Coordinates of C-alpha atoms in Angstrom, one line a residue:
Chain A
X1 CA 142.4 88.7 79.1
X2 CA 141.6 88.4 82.8
X3 CA 137.9 88.3 82.0
X4 CA 138.3 85.5 79.5
X5 CA 140.4 83.6 82.0
X6 CA 137.6 83.9 84.5
X7 CA 135.0 82.7 82.1
X8 CA 137.0 79.7 81.2
X9 CA 137.4 78.9 84.9
X10 CA 133.6 79.1 85.5
X11 CA 132.8 77.0 82.4
X12 CA 135.2 74.3 83.6
X13 CA 133.7 74.4 87.1
X14 CA 130.2 74.0 85.6
X15 CA 131.1 71.1 83.4
X16 CA 132.8 69.5 86.4
X17 CA 129.7 70.0 88.4
X18 CA 127.5 68.4 85.7
X19 CA 129.7 65.3 85.7
X20 CA 129.5 65.0 89.4
X21 CA 125.8 65.4 89.3
X22 CA 125.5 62.9 86.5
X23 CA 126.5 59.8 88.4
X24 CA 126.5 58.4 91.9
X25 CA 124.9 61.4 93.6
X26 CA 121.5 60.0 94.4
X27 CA 121.7 61.6 97.9
X28 CA 122.5 65.1 96.5
X29 CA 119.6 64.9 94.0
X30 CA 117.1 63.8 96.6
X31 CA 118.3 66.6 98.9
X32 CA 117.9 69.1 96.2
X33 CA 114.5 67.7 95.3
X34 CA 113.3 68.1 98.8
X35 CA 114.5 71.7 99.1
X36 CA 112.8 72.6 95.8
X37 CA 109.6 71.0 97.0
X38 CA 109.8 73.1 100.2
X39 CA 110.4 76.3 98.2
X40 CA 107.3 75.4 96.1
X41 CA 105.2 75.0 99.2
X42 CA 106.4 78.4 100.5
X43 CA 105.8 80.2 97.3
X44 CA 102.4 78.6 97.0
X45 CA 101.3 79.7 100.4
X46 CA 102.7 83.2 99.8
X47 CA 100.6 83.3 96.7
X48 CA 97.5 82.4 98.7
X49 CA 98.3 85.0 101.3
X50 CA 98.8 87.7 98.8
X51 CA 95.7 86.7 96.9
X52 CA 93.7 87.3 100.0
X53 CA 95.5 90.6 100.7
X54 CA 95.0 91.6 97.1
X55 CA 91.3 91.1 97.2
X56 CA 91.1 93.4 100.2
X57 CA 93.5 96.0 98.6
X58 CA 91.3 96.1 95.5
X59 CA 88.2 96.6 97.5
X60 CA 89.9 99.4 99.5
X61 CA 91.2 101.0 96.3
X62 CA 87.7 101.2 94.8
X63 CA 86.7 103.2 97.9
X64 CA 89.7 105.4 97.7
X65 CA 89.5 106.3 94.0
X66 CA 86.9 109.1 94.3
X67 CA 89.0 110.8 97.0
X68 CA 92.1 110.9 94.8
X69 CA 90.1 112.0 91.7
X70 CA 88.4 114.7 93.7
X71 CA 91.7 116.3 94.7
X72 CA 93.1 116.1 91.2
X73 CA 89.9 117.5 89.7
X74 CA 90.3 120.7 91.7
X75 CA 94.0 121.1 90.6
X76 CA 92.8 120.8 87.0
X77 CA 89.7 123.0 87.3
X78 CA 91.7 125.8 89.1
X79 CA 94.5 125.4 86.6
X80 CA 97.1 125.3 89.3
X81 CA 100.6 125.6 87.9
X82 CA 103.9 125.3 89.6
X83 CA 105.5 128.5 90.7
X84 CA 109.1 128.5 89.5
X85 CA 111.1 131.3 91.1
X86 CA 113.5 128.7 92.5
X87 CA 113.8 125.3 90.9
X88 CA 113.3 123.1 93.9
X89 CA 111.7 119.8 93.3
X90 CA 110.2 117.3 95.6
X91 CA 109.7 113.7 94.6
X92 CA 107.8 111.2 96.8
X93 CA 108.6 107.6 96.1
X94 CA 105.8 105.3 97.1
X95 CA 107.1 101.8 97.7
X96 CA 107.0 99.5 100.7
X97 CA 109.3 97.5 102.9
X98 CA 108.7 94.1 101.4
X99 CA 110.2 92.5 98.4
X100 CA 109.4 89.4 96.3
X101 CA 106.8 91.2 94.3
X102 CA 108.3 91.6 90.8
X103 CA 109.5 95.0 89.7
X104 CA 107.0 97.3 91.4
X105 CA 109.6 98.9 93.6
X106 CA 112.4 98.9 91.1
X107 CA 110.3 100.6 88.4
X108 CA 109.4 103.5 90.8
X109 CA 113.0 103.8 91.9
X110 CA 114.2 103.7 88.3
X111 CA 112.0 106.5 87.2
X112 CA 113.3 108.7 90.0
X113 CA 116.9 107.6 89.4
X114 CA 116.6 108.7 85.7
X115 CA 115.4 112.1 86.9
X116 CA 118.2 112.4 89.4
X117 CA 120.7 111.3 86.8
X118 CA 119.8 114.3 84.7
X119 CA 120.0 117.0 87.3
X120 CA 121.0 115.8 90.8
X121 CA 120.8 119.3 92.3
X122 CA 117.8 120.8 93.9
X123 CA 115.8 117.6 94.0
X124 CA 114.7 116.2 97.3
X125 CA 113.3 112.7 97.6
X126 CA 110.9 111.4 100.2
X127 CA 111.2 107.6 100.4
X128 CA 108.1 105.8 101.6
X129 CA 109.2 102.3 102.2
X130 CA 112.6 100.8 102.7
X131 CA 112.9 99.4 99.2
X132 CA 113.2 102.7 97.4
X133 CA 115.7 103.9 100.0
X134 CA 117.8 100.8 99.5
X135 CA 117.9 101.4 95.8
X136 CA 118.5 105.1 95.8
X137 CA 120.7 105.5 98.8
X138 CA 124.0 104.3 97.3
X139 CA 124.2 106.8 94.5
X140 CA 121.8 109.6 95.6
X141 CA 122.0 109.3 99.4
X142 CA 122.3 113.1 99.8
X143 CA 119.1 113.7 97.9
X144 CA 117.0 111.7 100.3
X145 CA 115.2 114.0 102.7
X146 CA 112.9 111.7 104.7
X147 CA 112.4 107.9 104.9
X148 CA 109.2 106.3 106.1
X149 CA 109.5 102.7 107.4
X150 CA 107.0 100.0 108.3
X151 CA 105.1 100.4 105.1
X152 CA 103.4 97.5 103.5
X153 CA 102.9 95.1 106.5
X154 CA 99.3 96.3 106.9
X155 CA 97.1 98.1 104.4
X156 CA 97.8 101.9 104.4
X157 CA 95.5 104.1 106.5
X158 CA 94.6 107.7 106.3
X159 CA 96.7 108.4 109.3
X160 CA 99.8 107.1 107.5
X161 CA 99.0 109.3 104.6
X162 CA 98.5 112.3 106.9
X163 CA 101.9 111.7 108.5
X164 CA 103.6 111.7 105.1
X165 CA 101.6 114.8 104.0
X166 CA 102.8 116.5 107.1
X167 CA 106.4 115.8 106.1
X168 CA 105.8 117.0 102.6
X169 CA 104.4 120.3 103.8
X170 CA 107.5 120.9 106.0
X171 CA 109.6 121.1 102.9
X172 CA 109.5 124.1 100.6
X173 CA 109.3 123.2 97.0
X174 CA 108.3 124.8 93.7
X175 CA 107.2 121.7 92.0
X176 CA 106.6 118.2 93.3
X177 CA 105.2 114.9 92.4
X178 CA 104.3 111.5 93.7
X179 CA 105.7 108.5 91.8
X180 CA 103.6 105.4 92.4
X181 CA 102.3 102.3 90.7
X182 CA 98.8 102.8 89.2
X183 CA 96.9 99.6 89.3
X184 CA 95.4 98.5 86.0
X185 CA 94.6 94.8 86.3
X186 CA 95.9 91.7 88.2
X187 CA 98.7 91.3 85.7
X188 CA 99.6 94.9 84.9
X189 CA 100.3 98.2 86.5
X190 CA 101.7 101.6 85.3
X191 CA 104.3 103.6 87.0
X192 CA 102.7 107.0 87.0
X193 CA 103.0 110.4 88.6
X194 CA 100.6 112.6 90.5
X195 CA 101.3 116.4 90.8
X196 CA 101.9 117.9 94.2
X197 CA 101.4 121.6 94.7
X198 CA 102.5 123.8 97.6
X199 CA 100.2 126.3 99.2
X200 CA 101.9 129.2 97.4
X201 CA 101.3 127.5 94.0
X202 CA 97.6 127.1 94.8
X203 CA 97.2 130.7 96.0
X204 CA 98.8 131.8 92.8
X205 CA 96.5 129.7 90.5
X206 CA 95.0 131.8 87.7
X207 CA 91.5 130.5 88.2
X208 CA 91.4 130.6 92.0
X209 CA 89.7 134.0 91.8
X210 CA 86.4 132.3 90.6
X211 CA 86.2 130.5 93.9
X212 CA 84.2 132.5 96.4
X213 CA 84.8 133.4 100.0
X214 CA 88.4 132.2 100.4
X215 CA 90.8 133.2 103.1
X216 CA 94.3 132.0 103.9
X217 CA 93.1 129.7 106.7
X218 CA 90.7 127.9 104.5
X219 CA 93.3 127.5 101.7
X220 CA 95.9 126.2 104.2
X221 CA 93.5 123.6 105.7
X222 CA 92.2 122.7 102.2
X223 CA 95.7 122.2 100.8
X224 CA 96.8 120.0 103.7
X225 CA 93.8 117.8 103.5
X226 CA 93.8 117.4 99.8
X227 CA 97.5 116.5 99.9
X228 CA 96.8 113.9 102.5
X229 CA 94.0 112.4 100.5
X230 CA 96.1 112.4 97.4
X231 CA 98.9 110.5 99.2
X232 CA 96.3 108.2 100.6
X233 CA 94.9 107.4 97.2
X234 CA 98.4 106.9 95.7
X235 CA 99.3 104.6 98.6
X236 CA 96.2 102.5 98.0
X237 CA 97.1 102.2 94.3
X238 CA 100.6 101.2 95.2
X239 CA 99.5 98.6 97.8
X240 CA 97.1 97.1 95.3
X241 CA 99.6 96.8 92.5
X242 CA 102.2 95.4 94.9
X243 CA 99.9 92.6 96.2
X244 CA 98.7 91.8 92.6
X245 CA 102.3 91.8 91.4
X246 CA 103.4 89.6 94.3
X247 CA 100.6 87.2 93.5
X248 CA 101.8 86.8 89.9
X249 CA 105.4 86.6 91.0
X250 CA 104.7 83.8 93.4
X251 CA 102.5 82.0 90.9
X252 CA 105.4 82.1 88.5
X253 CA 107.8 80.9 91.1
X254 CA 105.5 78.0 92.0
X255 CA 105.3 77.1 88.3
X256 CA 109.1 77.2 87.9
X257 CA 109.5 75.1 91.0
X258 CA 107.1 72.5 89.6
X259 CA 109.1 72.4 86.4
X260 CA 112.3 72.0 88.4
X261 CA 110.7 69.2 90.5
X262 CA 109.7 67.4 87.3
X263 CA 113.2 67.6 85.9
X264 CA 114.9 66.6 89.1
X265 CA 112.5 63.6 89.6
X266 CA 113.4 62.4 86.1
X267 CA 117.1 62.8 86.8
X268 CA 116.7 61.1 90.2
X269 CA 114.9 58.0 88.7
X270 CA 117.5 57.8 85.8
X271 CA 120.3 57.9 88.2
X272 CA 118.7 55.4 90.5
X273 CA 118.2 53.0 87.5
X274 CA 121.8 53.6 86.4
X275 CA 123.1 52.7 89.9
X276 CA 121.0 49.5 89.9
X277 CA 122.2 48.6 86.4
X278 CA 125.8 49.2 87.4
X279 CA 125.5 47.1 90.5
X280 CA 123.9 44.3 88.5
X281 CA 126.7 44.4 85.9
X282 CA 129.2 44.3 88.7
X283 CA 127.6 41.2 90.3
X284 CA 127.1 39.4 87.0
X285 CA 130.6 40.1 85.7
X286 CA 132.0 39.1 89.1
X287 CA 130.1 35.8 88.9
X288 CA 131.2 35.3 85.3
X289 CA 134.8 35.8 86.3
X290 CA 134.5 33.1 89.0
X291 CA 133.3 30.4 86.6
Chain B
X1 CA 79.4 135.8 43.4
X2 CA 76.3 133.8 44.3
X3 CA 78.4 130.9 45.4
X4 CA 80.5 133.2 47.6
X5 CA 77.3 134.4 49.3
X6 CA 76.3 130.8 49.9
X7 CA 79.6 129.8 51.4
X8 CA 79.6 132.9 53.6
X9 CA 76.1 132.2 54.7
X10 CA 77.0 128.6 55.6
X11 CA 80.0 130.0 57.5
X12 CA 77.6 132.3 59.3
X13 CA 75.4 129.4 60.2
X14 CA 78.4 127.5 61.5
X15 CA 79.3 130.5 63.7
X16 CA 75.8 131.0 64.9
X17 CA 75.4 127.3 65.8
X18 CA 78.3 127.6 68.3
X19 CA 76.6 129.7 71.0
X20 CA 73.7 127.3 70.8
X21 CA 75.8 124.4 71.9
X22 CA 77.1 126.4 74.8
X23 CA 73.6 127.1 75.9
X24 CA 72.6 123.4 75.9
X25 CA 75.8 122.7 77.9
X26 CA 74.7 125.3 80.5
X27 CA 71.3 123.6 80.6
X28 CA 73.1 120.4 81.5
X29 CA 74.8 122.1 84.4
X30 CA 71.4 122.3 86.2
X31 CA 72.3 118.8 87.4
X32 CA 74.8 118.5 90.2
X33 CA 77.7 116.2 89.8
X34 CA 78.0 115.2 93.4
X35 CA 80.6 113.0 95.1
X36 CA 80.6 112.2 98.8
X37 CA 83.6 110.0 99.6
X38 CA 85.5 109.1 102.7
X39 CA 88.6 107.0 103.3
X40 CA 86.5 104.2 104.6
X41 CA 83.5 104.3 102.2
X42 CA 82.1 105.9 99.1
X43 CA 78.5 107.2 99.5
X44 CA 77.9 109.0 96.2
X45 CA 80.1 108.9 93.1
X46 CA 79.2 111.6 90.5
X47 CA 75.5 111.2 91.4
X48 CA 72.8 113.7 90.6
X49 CA 71.1 115.0 93.7
X50 CA 68.9 118.0 94.5
X51 CA 70.6 119.6 97.5
X52 CA 73.4 119.0 99.9
X53 CA 73.8 120.7 103.3
X54 CA 77.3 120.7 104.7
X55 CA 78.8 121.9 108.1
X56 CA 81.9 124.0 107.5
X57 CA 84.1 126.1 109.7
X58 CA 82.7 129.3 108.1
X59 CA 79.2 128.1 109.0
X60 CA 76.8 125.4 107.7
X61 CA 75.5 126.0 104.1
X62 CA 73.4 124.3 101.5
X63 CA 74.5 123.5 98.0
X64 CA 72.1 123.6 95.1
X65 CA 73.1 123.1 91.4
X66 CA 74.9 126.1 90.0
X67 CA 76.3 127.1 93.3
X68 CA 79.1 129.7 93.1
X69 CA 82.5 127.9 93.0
X70 CA 84.0 127.8 96.4
X71 CA 86.3 125.8 98.8
X72 CA 85.4 125.0 102.4
X73 CA 86.8 122.9 105.2
X74 CA 84.4 120.5 106.8
X75 CA 83.6 120.7 110.5
X76 CA 82.6 117.5 112.4
X77 CA 78.9 117.2 111.9
X78 CA 76.2 115.9 109.6
X79 CA 76.1 116.2 105.8
X80 CA 72.5 116.0 104.6
X81 CA 71.9 114.9 101.1
X82 CA 68.5 115.5 99.5
X83 CA 68.1 113.1 96.6
X84 CA 66.0 113.8 93.5
X85 CA 63.1 111.6 94.8
X86 CA 63.0 113.7 98.0
X87 CA 64.6 111.3 100.4
X88 CA 67.1 112.8 102.8
X89 CA 70.2 110.9 103.7
X90 CA 72.3 112.0 106.7
X91 CA 76.0 111.1 106.9
X92 CA 78.2 112.0 109.8
X93 CA 81.7 113.3 108.8
X94 CA 84.7 113.9 111.1
X95 CA 86.7 116.3 108.9
X96 CA 87.5 117.0 105.3
X97 CA 86.9 119.4 102.5
X98 CA 84.2 120.7 100.2
X99 CA 85.0 121.7 96.7
X100 CA 82.4 123.3 94.4
X101 CA 83.8 123.7 90.9
X102 CA 82.8 125.9 88.0
X103 CA 81.0 123.1 86.1
X104 CA 78.7 122.5 89.1
X105 CA 80.6 119.4 90.2
X106 CA 80.7 119.1 94.0
X107 CA 83.2 117.0 95.9
X108 CA 82.8 116.4 99.6
X109 CA 85.8 114.4 100.7
X110 CA 86.0 113.3 104.4
X111 CA 88.5 111.6 106.5
X112 CA 85.9 109.3 107.9
X113 CA 82.2 109.2 107.3
X114 CA 79.3 107.0 108.5
X115 CA 75.6 107.0 108.0
X116 CA 73.9 108.5 111.0
X117 CA 71.7 105.5 111.6
X118 CA 74.8 103.3 112.0
X119 CA 76.1 105.4 114.9
X120 CA 75.9 104.0 118.5
X121 CA 75.0 106.5 121.2
X122 CA 76.7 104.5 124.0
X123 CA 80.0 104.1 122.0
X124 CA 79.9 107.9 121.2
X125 CA 79.6 108.8 124.8
X126 CA 82.5 106.5 125.6
X127 CA 84.6 108.2 123.0
X128 CA 83.6 111.6 124.5
X129 CA 84.7 110.5 128.0
X130 CA 88.0 109.2 126.6
X131 CA 88.6 112.4 124.6
X132 CA 87.8 114.5 127.8
X133 CA 90.3 112.6 129.9
X134 CA 92.9 112.8 127.1
X135 CA 92.4 116.5 126.8
X136 CA 92.9 117.0 130.6
X137 CA 96.1 114.9 130.5
X138 CA 97.6 116.6 127.4
X139 CA 100.8 118.5 128.3
X140 CA 102.5 119.7 125.0
X141 CA 101.0 122.1 122.5
X142 CA 100.6 119.4 119.8
X143 CA 99.0 117.0 122.2
X144 CA 96.6 119.7 123.4
X145 CA 95.6 120.5 119.8
X146 CA 95.1 116.8 118.9
X147 CA 93.0 116.3 122.1
X148 CA 91.0 119.4 121.3
X149 CA 90.2 118.0 117.8
X150 CA 89.2 114.6 119.2
X151 CA 87.0 116.3 121.7
X152 CA 85.2 118.3 119.0
X153 CA 84.6 115.2 117.0
X154 CA 83.3 113.3 120.0
X155 CA 81.0 116.1 121.1
X156 CA 79.5 116.3 117.6
X157 CA 79.2 112.5 117.6
X158 CA 77.3 112.4 120.8
X159 CA 75.0 115.3 119.7
X160 CA 74.2 113.4 116.5
X161 CA 73.8 109.9 117.9
X162 CA 71.2 110.8 120.5

């Protein structure tokens, strides 16, 4: 009952607004036209900026791909499996601080939210970038272990990845994964996962014995470095998908603004003509009344 | 009866053809599947090369095709790649890992790598001076460790760039 009442009120307000806009509001229309034009300028320049950044991100990504693939290959070849004596999970959400880029951040956060929804215990989340924190904090604030800020303003470096990897190694977990956006093409990306393994999982891998001359020191250094390179690769993929997605989003916004400008110009001209016609009628009928 | 013999013989042939394919696969493994990649550049991606010499913390070693699978941690130094046509390419690496897998694929992943001919001796000496002064100023354990690593890299750089 209450809801219906609210709807009616909104509908009434809208139709009222339409009537007001219909006549004698040349000023409001021109103001609105101006603001939409400004917005279009902003989105257009944002598109240009992200196009330049995207070109760089894609070049960087090509260089980073062998590094990520190399680390994953070893996990596959050594048949590393998660060790599951205690079901502790670690999820790394790779997003950035900046929005206006379509659904890149939401899709990462949604995937993690779905998982948290099923079993909120024993899952720790490392949020890279403010966006994933903002989305997950409200419902699953107690699951968030670490938050990394200042991501996305500049292209990710290996140092950034090393810092995140260091945080990851400080948490004990039996199974872990990185949730990130894998870049496919300018218009598409896949939200995918990369496995993370702790040192104990790698030491317990069934095929590790075929590898020669290993000691604990080598394995520890190796695991730390390969984790950093994996995070680095995933960050590059994420940055590239973000820039490409922002480019498309801004392109669409510019197109929508252009459409709006067309419609507003038409309304503006019609209203202007209507005002002129009305004034003419007023003058003529005034003159006719005097005769 | 005869048809049974024939089918069993063809089955035998099927069985016997299997090890043959394994052998041809092994023959393929004479080639090395070599990747040398760093965060800043990719030098080789799944390329076929003759030999690779890498510096590691357990000592420098050479990798030929069919090397025994192993893992190693790179030391700052020069990775030398001997290509199939005999040319040797020298690449300076700061740190990283070496992975040799069972299928003769070799991955050398470095944090940063540059071709030796691109290195500048004067800049390397400058970096060494800076690393030395940082190392003397370091107070906490972590700072000391970090300065020590920077010093090691700078020393290797100077030795290579000269």
